Coordinates of N, CA and C in Angstrom, one line a residue:
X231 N -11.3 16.6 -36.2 CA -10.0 16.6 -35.5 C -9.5 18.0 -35.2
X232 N -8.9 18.1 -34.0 CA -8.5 19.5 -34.1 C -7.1 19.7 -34.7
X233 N -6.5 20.9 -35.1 CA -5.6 21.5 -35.8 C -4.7 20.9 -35.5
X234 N -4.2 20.7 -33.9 CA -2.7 20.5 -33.1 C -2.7 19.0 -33.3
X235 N -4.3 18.3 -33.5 CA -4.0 16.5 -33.4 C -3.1 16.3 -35.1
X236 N -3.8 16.9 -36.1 CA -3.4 16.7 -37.1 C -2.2 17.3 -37.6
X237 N -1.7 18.4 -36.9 CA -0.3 18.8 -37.3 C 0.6 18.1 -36.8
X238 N 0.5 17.7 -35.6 CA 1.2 16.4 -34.5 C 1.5 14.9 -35.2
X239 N 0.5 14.9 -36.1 CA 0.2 13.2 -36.7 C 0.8 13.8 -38.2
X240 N 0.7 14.4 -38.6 CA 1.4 15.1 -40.0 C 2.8 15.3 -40.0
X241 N 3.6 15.4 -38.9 CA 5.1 15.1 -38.5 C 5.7 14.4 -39.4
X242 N 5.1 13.1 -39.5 CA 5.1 11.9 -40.0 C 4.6 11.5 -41.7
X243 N 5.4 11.7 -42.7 CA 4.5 11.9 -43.9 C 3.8 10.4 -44.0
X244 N 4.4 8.6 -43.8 CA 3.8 7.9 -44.1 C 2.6 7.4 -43.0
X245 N 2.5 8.8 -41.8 CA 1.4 8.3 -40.9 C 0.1 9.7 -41.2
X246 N 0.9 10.6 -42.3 CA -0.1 11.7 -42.8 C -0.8 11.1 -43.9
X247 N -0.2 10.0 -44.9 CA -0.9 9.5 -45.9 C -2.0 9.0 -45.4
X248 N -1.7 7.9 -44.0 CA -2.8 7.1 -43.2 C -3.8 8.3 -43.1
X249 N -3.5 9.0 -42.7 CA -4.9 9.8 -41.4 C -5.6 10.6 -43.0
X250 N -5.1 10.6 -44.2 CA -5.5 11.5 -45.7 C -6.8 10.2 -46.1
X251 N -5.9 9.3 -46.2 CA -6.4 8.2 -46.7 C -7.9 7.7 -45.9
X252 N -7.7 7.3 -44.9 CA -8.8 7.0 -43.8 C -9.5 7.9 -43.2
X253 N -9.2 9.2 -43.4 CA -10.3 10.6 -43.0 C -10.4 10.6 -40.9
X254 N -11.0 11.6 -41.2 CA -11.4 11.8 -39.6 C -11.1 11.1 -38.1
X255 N -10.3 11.3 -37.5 CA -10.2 9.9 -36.2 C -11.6 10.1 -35.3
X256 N -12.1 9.0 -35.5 CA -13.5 8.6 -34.7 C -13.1 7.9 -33.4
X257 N -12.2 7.9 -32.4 CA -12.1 7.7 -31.4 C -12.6 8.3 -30.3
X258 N -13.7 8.1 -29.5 CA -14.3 8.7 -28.7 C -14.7 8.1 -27.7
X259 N -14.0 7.9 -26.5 CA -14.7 7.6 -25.2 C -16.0 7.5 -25.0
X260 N -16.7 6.4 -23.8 CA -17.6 6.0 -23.8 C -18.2 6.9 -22.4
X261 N -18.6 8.6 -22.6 CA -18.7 9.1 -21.3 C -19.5 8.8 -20.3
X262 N -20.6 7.9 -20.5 CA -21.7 7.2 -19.4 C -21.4 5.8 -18.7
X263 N -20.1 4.9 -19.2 CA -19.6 4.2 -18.7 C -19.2 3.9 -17.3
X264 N -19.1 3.4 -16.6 CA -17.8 3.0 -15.4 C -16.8 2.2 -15.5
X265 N -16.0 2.5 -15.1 CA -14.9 1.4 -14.9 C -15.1 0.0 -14.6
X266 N -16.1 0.0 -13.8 CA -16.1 -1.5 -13.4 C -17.2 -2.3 -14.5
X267 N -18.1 -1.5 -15.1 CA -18.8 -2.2 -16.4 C -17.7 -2.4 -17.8
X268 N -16.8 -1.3 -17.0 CA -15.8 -1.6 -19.0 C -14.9 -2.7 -18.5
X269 N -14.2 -3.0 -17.4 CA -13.2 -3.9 -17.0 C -14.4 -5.5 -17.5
X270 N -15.6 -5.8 -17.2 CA -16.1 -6.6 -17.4 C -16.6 -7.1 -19.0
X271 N -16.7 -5.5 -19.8 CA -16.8 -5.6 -21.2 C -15.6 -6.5 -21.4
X272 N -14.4 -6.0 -21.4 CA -13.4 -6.4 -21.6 C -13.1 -8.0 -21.6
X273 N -13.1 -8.4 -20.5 CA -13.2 -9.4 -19.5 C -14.1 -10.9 -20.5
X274 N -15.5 -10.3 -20.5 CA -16.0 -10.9 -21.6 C -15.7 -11.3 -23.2
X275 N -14.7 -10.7 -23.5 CA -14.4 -10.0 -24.8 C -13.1 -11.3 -25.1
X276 N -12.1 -11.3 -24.2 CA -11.2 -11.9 -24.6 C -10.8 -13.5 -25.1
X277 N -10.1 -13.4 -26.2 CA -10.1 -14.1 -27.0 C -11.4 -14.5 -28.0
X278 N -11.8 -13.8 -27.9 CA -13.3 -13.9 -28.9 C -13.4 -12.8 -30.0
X279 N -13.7 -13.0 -31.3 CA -14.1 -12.2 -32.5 C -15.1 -11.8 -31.4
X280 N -15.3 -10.0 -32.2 CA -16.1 -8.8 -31.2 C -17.0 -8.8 -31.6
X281 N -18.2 -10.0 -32.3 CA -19.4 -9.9 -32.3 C -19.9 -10.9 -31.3
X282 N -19.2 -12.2 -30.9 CA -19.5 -13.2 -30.2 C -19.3 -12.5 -28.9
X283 N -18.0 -11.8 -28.9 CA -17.8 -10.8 -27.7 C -19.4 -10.2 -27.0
X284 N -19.8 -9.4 -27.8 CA -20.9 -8.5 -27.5 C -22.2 -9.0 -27.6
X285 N -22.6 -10.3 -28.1 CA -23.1 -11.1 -28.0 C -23.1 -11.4 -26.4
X286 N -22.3 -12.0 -25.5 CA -22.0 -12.8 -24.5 C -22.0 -11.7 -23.8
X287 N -21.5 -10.6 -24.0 CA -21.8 -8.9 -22.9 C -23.3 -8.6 -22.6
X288 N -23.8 -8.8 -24.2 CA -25.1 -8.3 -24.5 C -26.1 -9.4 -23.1
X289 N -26.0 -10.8 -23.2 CA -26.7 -11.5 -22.1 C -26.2 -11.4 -20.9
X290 N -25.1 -10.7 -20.7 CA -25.1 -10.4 -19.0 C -25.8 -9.7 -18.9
X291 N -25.6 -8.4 -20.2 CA -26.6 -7.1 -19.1 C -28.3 -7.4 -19.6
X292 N -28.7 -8.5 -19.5 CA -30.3 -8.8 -19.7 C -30.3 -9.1 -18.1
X293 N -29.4 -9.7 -17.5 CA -29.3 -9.8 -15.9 C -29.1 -8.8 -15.3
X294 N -29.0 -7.4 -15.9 CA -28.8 -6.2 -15.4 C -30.0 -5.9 -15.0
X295 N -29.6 -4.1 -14.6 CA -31.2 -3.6 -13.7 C -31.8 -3.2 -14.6
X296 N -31.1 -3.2 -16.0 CA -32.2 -2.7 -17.1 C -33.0 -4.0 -18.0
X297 N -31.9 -5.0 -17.7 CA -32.7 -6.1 -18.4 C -32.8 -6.1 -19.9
X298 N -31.7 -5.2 -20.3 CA -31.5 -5.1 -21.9 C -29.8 -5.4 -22.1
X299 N -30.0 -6.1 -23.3 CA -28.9 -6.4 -24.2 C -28.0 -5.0 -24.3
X300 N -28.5 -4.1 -24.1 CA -27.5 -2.7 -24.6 C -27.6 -2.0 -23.3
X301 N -28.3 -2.5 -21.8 CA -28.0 -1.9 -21.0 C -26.5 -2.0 -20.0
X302 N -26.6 -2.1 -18.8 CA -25.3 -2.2 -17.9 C -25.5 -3.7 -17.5
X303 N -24.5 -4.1 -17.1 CA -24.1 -5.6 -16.5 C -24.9 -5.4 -14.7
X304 N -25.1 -6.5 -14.3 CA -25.5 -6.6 -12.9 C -24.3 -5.5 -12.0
X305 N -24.9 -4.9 -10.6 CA -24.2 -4.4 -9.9 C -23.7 -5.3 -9.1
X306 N -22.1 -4.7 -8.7 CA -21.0 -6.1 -8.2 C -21.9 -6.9 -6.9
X307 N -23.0 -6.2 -6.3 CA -23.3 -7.7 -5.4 C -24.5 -8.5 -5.9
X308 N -24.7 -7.8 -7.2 CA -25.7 -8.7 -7.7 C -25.0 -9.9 -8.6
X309 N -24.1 -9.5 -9.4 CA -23.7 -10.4 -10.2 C -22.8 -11.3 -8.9
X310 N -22.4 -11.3 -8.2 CA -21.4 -11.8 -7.0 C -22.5 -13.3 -6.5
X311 N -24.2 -12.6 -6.5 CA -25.1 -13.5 -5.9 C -25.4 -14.1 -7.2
X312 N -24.9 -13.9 -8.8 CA -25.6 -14.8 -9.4 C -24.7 -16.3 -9.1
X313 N -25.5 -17.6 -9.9 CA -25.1 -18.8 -9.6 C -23.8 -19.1 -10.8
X314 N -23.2 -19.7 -10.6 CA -22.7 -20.5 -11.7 C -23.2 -21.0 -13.5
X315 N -24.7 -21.4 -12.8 CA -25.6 -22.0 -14.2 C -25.6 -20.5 -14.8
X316 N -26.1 -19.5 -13.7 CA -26.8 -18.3 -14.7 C -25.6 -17.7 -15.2
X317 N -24.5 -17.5 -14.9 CA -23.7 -16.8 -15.8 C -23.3 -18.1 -16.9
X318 N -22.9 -19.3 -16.6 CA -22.4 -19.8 -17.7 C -23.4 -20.0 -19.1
X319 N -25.0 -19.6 -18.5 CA -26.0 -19.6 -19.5 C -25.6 -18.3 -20.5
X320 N -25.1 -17.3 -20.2 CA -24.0 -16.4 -20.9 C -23.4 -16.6 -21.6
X321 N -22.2 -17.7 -21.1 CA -21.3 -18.0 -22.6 C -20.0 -17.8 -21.5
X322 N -19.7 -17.6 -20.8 CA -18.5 -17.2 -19.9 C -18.0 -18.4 -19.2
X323 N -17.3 -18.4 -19.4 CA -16.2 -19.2 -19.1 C -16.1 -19.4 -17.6
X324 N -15.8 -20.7 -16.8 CA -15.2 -20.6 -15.3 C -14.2 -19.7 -15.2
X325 N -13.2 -19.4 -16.3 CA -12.0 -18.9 -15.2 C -12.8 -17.0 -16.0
X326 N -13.2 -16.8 -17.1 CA -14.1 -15.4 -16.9 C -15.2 -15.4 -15.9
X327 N -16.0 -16.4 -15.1 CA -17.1 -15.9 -14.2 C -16.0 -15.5 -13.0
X328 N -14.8 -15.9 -12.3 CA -14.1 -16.0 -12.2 C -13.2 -14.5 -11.7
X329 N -13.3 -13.8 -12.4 CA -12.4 -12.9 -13.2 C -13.5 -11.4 -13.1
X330 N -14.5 -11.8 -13.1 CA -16.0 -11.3 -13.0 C -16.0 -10.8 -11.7
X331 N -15.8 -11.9 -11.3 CA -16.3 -12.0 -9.9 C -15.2 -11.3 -8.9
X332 N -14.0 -11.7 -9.2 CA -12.6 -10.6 -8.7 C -13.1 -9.2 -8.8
X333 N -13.5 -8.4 -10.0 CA -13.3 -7.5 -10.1 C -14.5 -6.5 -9.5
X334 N -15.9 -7.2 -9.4 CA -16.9 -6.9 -8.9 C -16.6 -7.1 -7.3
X335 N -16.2 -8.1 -6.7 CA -15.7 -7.9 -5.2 C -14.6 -6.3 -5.2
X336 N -13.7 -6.7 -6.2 CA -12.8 -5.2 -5.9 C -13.3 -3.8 -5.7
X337 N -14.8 -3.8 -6.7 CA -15.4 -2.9 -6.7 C -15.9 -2.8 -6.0
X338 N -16.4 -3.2 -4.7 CA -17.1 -2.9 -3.8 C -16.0 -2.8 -2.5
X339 N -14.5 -3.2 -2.6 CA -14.0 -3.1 -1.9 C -13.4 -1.4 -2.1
X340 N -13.7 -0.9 -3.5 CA -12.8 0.2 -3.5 C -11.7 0.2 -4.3
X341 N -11.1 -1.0 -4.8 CA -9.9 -0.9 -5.8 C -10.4 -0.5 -6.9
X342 N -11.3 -1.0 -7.8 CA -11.8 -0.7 -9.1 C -12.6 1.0 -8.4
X343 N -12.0 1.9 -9.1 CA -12.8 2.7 -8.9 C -13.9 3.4 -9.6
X344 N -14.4 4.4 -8.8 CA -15.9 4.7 -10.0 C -15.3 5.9 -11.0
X345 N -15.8 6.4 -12.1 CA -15.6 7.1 -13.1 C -14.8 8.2 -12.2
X346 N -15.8 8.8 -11.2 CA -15.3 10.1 -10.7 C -14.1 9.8 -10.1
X347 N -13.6 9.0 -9.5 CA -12.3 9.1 -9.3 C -11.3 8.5 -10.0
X348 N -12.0 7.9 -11.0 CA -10.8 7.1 -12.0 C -10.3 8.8 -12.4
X349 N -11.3 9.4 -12.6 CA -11.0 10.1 -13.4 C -9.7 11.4 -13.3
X350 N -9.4 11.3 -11.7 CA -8.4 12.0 -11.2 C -7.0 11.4 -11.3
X351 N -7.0 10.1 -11.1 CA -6.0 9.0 -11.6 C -5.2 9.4 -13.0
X352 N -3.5 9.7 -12.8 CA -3.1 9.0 -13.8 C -3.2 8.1 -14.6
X353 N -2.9 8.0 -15.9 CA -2.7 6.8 -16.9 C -2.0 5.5 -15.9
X354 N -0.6 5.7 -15.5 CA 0.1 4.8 -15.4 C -0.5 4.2 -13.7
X355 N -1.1 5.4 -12.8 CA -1.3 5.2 -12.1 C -2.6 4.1 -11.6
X356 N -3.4 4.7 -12.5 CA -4.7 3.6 -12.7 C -4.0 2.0 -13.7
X357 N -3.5 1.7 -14.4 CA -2.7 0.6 -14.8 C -2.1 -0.3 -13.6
X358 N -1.3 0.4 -12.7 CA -0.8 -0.2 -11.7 C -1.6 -0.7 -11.3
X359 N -2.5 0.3 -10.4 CA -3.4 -0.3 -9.2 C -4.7 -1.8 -9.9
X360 N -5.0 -1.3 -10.7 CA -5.7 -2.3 -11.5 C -4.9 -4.0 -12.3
X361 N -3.6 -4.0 -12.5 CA -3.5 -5.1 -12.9 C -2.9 -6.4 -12.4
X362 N -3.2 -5.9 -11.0 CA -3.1 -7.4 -9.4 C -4.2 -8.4 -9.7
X363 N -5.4 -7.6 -10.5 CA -7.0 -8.4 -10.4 C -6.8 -9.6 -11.4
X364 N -7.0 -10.3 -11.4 CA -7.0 -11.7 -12.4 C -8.1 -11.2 -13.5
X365 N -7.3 -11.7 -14.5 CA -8.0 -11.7 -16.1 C -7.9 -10.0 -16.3
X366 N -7.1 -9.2 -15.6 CA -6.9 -7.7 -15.8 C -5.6 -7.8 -16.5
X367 N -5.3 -7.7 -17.1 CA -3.5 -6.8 -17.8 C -3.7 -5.2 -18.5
X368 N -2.4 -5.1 -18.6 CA -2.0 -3.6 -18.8 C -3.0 -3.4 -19.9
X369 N -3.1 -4.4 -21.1 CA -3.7 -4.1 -22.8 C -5.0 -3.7 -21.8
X370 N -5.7 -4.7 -21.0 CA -7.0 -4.3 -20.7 C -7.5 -2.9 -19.9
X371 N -6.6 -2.3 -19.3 CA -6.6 -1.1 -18.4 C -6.4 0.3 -19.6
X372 N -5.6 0.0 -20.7 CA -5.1 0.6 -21.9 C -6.3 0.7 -22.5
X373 N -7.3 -0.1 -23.1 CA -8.7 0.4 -23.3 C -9.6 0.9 -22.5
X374 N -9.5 0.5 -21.4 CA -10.2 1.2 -20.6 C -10.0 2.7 -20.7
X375 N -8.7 3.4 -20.0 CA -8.3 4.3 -20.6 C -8.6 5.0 -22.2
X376 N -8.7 4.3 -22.8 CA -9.0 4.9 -24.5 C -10.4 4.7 -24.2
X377 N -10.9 3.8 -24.2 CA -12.3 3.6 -24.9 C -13.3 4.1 -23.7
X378 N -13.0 4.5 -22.6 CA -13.9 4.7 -21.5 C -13.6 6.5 -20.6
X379 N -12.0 6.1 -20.7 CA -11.9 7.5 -20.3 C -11.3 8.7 -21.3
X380 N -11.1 8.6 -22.3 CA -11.2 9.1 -23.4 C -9.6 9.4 -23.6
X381 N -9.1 9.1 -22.5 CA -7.4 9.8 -22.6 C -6.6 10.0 -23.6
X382 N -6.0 11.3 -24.2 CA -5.3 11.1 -25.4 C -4.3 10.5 -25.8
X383 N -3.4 10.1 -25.1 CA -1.8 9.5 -25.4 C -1.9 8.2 -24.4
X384 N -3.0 7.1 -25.0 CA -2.2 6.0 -24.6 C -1.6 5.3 -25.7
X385 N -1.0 4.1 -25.8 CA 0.2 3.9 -27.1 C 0.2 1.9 -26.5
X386 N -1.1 1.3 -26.8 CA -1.0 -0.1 -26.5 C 0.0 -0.9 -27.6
X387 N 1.2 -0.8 -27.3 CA 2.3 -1.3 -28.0 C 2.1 -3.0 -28.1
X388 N 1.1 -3.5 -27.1 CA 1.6 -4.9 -27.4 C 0.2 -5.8 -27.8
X389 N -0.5 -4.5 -28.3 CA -1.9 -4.9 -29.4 C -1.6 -5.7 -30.2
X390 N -1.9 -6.6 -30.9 CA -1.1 -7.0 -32.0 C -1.9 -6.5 -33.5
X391 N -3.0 -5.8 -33.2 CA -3.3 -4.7 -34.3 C -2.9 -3.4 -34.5
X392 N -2.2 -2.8 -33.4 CA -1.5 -1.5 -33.8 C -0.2 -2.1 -34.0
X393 N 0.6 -2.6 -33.6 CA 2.0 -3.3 -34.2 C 2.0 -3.8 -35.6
X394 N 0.5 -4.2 -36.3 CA 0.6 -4.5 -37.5 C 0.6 -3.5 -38.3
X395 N -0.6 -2.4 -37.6 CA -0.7 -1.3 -38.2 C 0.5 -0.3 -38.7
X396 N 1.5 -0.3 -38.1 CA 2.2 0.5 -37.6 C 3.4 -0.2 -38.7
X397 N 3.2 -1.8 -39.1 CA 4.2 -2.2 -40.2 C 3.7 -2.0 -41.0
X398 N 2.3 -1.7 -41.5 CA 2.0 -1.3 -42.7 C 2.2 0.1 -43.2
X399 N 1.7 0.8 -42.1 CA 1.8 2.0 -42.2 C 3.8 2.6 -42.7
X400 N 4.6 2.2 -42.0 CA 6.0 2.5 -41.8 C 6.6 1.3 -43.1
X401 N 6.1 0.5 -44.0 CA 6.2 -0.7 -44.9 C 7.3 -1.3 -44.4
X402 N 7.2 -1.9 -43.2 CA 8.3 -2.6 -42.6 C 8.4 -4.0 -43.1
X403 N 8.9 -4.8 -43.1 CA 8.8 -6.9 -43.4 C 8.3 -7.1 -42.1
X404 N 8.9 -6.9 -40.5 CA 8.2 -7.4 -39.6 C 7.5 -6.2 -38.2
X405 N 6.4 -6.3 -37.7 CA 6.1 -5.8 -36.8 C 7.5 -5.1 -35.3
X406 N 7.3 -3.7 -35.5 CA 8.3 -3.8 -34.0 C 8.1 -4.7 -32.8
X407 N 9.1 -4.6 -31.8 CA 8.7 -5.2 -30.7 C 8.1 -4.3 -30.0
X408 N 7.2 -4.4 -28.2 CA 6.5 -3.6 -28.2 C 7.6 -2.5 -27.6
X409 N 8.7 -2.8 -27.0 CA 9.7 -1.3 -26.5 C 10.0 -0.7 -28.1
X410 N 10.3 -1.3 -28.8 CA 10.7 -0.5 -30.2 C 9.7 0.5 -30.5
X411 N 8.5 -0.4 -30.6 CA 7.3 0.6 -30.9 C 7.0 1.9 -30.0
X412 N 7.3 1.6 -28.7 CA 7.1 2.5 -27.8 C 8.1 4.2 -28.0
X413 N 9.2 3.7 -28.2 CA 10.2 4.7 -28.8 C 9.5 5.2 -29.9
X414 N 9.5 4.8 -31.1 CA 8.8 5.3 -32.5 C 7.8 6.0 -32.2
X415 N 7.1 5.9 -31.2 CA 5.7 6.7 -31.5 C 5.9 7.8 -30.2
X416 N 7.1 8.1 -29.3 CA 6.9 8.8 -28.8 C 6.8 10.4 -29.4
X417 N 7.0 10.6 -30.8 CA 7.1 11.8 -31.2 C 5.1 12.0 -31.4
X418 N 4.8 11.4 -31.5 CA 3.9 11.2 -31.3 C 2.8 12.1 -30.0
X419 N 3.1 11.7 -29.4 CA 2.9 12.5 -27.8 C 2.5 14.2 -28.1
X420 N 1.4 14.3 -27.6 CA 0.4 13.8 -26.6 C -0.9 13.2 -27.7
X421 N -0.9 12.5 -28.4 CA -2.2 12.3 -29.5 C -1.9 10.6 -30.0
X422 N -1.4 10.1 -28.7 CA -1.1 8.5 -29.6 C -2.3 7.9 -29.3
X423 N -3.0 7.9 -28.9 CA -4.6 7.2 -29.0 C -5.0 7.6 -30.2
X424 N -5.1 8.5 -30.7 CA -5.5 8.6 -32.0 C -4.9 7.5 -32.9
X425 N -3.2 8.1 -32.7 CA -2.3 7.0 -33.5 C -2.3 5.8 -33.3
X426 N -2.7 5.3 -32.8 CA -3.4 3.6 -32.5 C -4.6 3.2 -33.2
X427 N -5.6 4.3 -32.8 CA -6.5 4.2 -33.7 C -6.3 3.8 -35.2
X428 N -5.5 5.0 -35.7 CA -5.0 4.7 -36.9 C -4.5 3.7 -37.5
X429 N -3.5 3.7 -36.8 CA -3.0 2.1 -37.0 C -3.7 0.2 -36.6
X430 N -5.2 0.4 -36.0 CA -6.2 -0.2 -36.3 C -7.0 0.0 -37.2
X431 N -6.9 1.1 -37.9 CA -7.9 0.9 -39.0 C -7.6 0.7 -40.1
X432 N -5.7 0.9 -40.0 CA -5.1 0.6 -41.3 C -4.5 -1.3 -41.6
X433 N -4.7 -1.3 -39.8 CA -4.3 -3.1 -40.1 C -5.8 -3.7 -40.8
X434 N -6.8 -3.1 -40.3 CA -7.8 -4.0 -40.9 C -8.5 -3.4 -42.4
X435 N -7.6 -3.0 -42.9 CA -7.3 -2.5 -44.8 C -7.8 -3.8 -45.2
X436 N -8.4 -4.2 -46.0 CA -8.1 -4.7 -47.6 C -8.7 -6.5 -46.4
X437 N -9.0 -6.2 -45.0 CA -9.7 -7.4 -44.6 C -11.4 -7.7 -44.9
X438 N -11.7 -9.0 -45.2 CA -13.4 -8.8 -46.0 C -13.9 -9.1 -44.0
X439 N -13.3 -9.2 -42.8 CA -14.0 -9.2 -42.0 C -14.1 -7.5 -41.6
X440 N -15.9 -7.7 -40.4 CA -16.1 -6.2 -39.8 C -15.2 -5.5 -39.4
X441 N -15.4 -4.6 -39.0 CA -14.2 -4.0 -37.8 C -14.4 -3.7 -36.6
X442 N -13.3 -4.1 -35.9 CA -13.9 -4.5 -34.8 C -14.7 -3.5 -33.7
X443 N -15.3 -4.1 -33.0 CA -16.4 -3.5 -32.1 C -16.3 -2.8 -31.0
X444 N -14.7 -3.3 -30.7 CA -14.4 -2.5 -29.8 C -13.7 -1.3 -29.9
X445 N -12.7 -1.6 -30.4 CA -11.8 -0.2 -31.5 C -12.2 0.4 -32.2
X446 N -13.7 0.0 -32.9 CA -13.8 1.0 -33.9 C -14.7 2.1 -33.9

C-alpha cells in the first residue's frame, strides 16, 4: 500500500485497527478485462453464493473462443446467436439470458463501451450511461469500476457487506443507511475502494464460509 492510502485510512483510529489487523489491501483491478465480459460476470453472479456464481460464468466461457472455463464469455454476436437450450444448459436464468443478451446487443451498438474508452469515462459518468440496461444497477457498474477498472474512490454504500462492515468496524447496533454511509466515508476520499474493501473483509470476520470471489 502506498504511504498516502495508509495515512488517509489512519485518519480513522477504529478503521486503522482494521487495515493493522487484516494487513495489506489486496484490491486490484482486473487489467485484461472488458467491460462487456465484467457486466456479464456480474450479471451471472447475482443472487448466487460466488462459487455457484463462477461456476455458471465458468460454462459460458467453455462457449467462448477459448473454450475454457477461465477464458472470456462468447463475443456479443456470438452469444446473441446462441439458443435458449445452450445458455440455459449454463445455469442462467430466462430473465439473466435476457439481461445477457441486452447488454451484448448494447455492446455492439456502442453503449457498453470497450476498456479503451471506458477508460476515459468518469465514475459517475460511466454509472449513468450504463444503468438504462436491464439486470445493470449502480452496485453492478460500482464493481465494474473497482474490480475492472481499478478506480480508487468508489464507496458502494448499498452493498450490504460494506454497510455491515462499516458496523463492525465503527461498533454501531445497526448498519448506516446508504446516504449516512455516504457522508461518513467521505473523509475518506480519494481511497474509498480500498475502504470497502476493508470493510468486506472485516464483515466476513469470524464467518466459517469462503470469501467471496468476487471482492476478494
Amino acid at each position: 500500500m502506498t504511504d498516502s492510502l495508509i495515512s488517509c485510512l489512519s485518519v480513522d483510529p477504529d478503521v486503522a485497527a482494521a487495515v493493522h489487523r487484516i494487513g495489506p489491501c489486496r484490491l486490484q483491478g482486473r487489467g485484461d478485462q472488458e467491460p462487456y465480459d465484467a457486466l456479464l460476470r456480474a450479471i451471472a453472479g447475482q443472487q448466487l453464493h460466488g462459487v455457484a456464481a463462477r461456476r455458471i460464468f465458468g460454462r459460458l466461457c467453455l462457449l467462448g473462443p477459448e473454450a475454457s472455463e477461465d477464458g472470456t464469455p462468447p463475443a456479443p454476436d456470438a452469444l446473441l446467436a446462441l439458443s435458449e437450450d445452450a445458455l440455459r444448459a449454463c445455469g442462467l436464468s430466462a430473465s439473466k439470458q435476457s439481461a445477457m443478451r441486452g447488454v451484448a446487443q448494447a455492446r455492439l451498438d456502442g453503449l457498453v463501451p470497450s476498456r479503451q474508452d471506458a477508460e476515459a469515462l468518469e465514475d459517475e459518468d460511466l454509472i449513468q450511461r450504463l444503468i438504462p440496461l436491464r439486470g445493470v444497477g449502480r452496485w453492478t457498474v460500482e464493481m465494474l469500476l473497482m474490480l475492472t477498472l481499478n478506480r480508487p474512490d468508489v464507496m458502494p454504500v448499498d452493498d450490504f457487506g460494506v454497510r455491515e462492515g462499516w458496523r463492525r468496524i465503527k461498533g454501531l447496533d445497526i448498519a448506516p443507511k446508504p446516504k449516512a454511509l455516504t457522508i461518513e466515508t467521505l473523509p475518506f476520499s480519494p481511497y474509498r475502494s480500498a475502504l470497502a474493501w476493508y470493510c468486506w473483509r472485516v464483515a466476513e470476520e469470524r464467518r466459517k464460509t469462503a470469501p467471496n470471489v468476487l471482492t476478494g
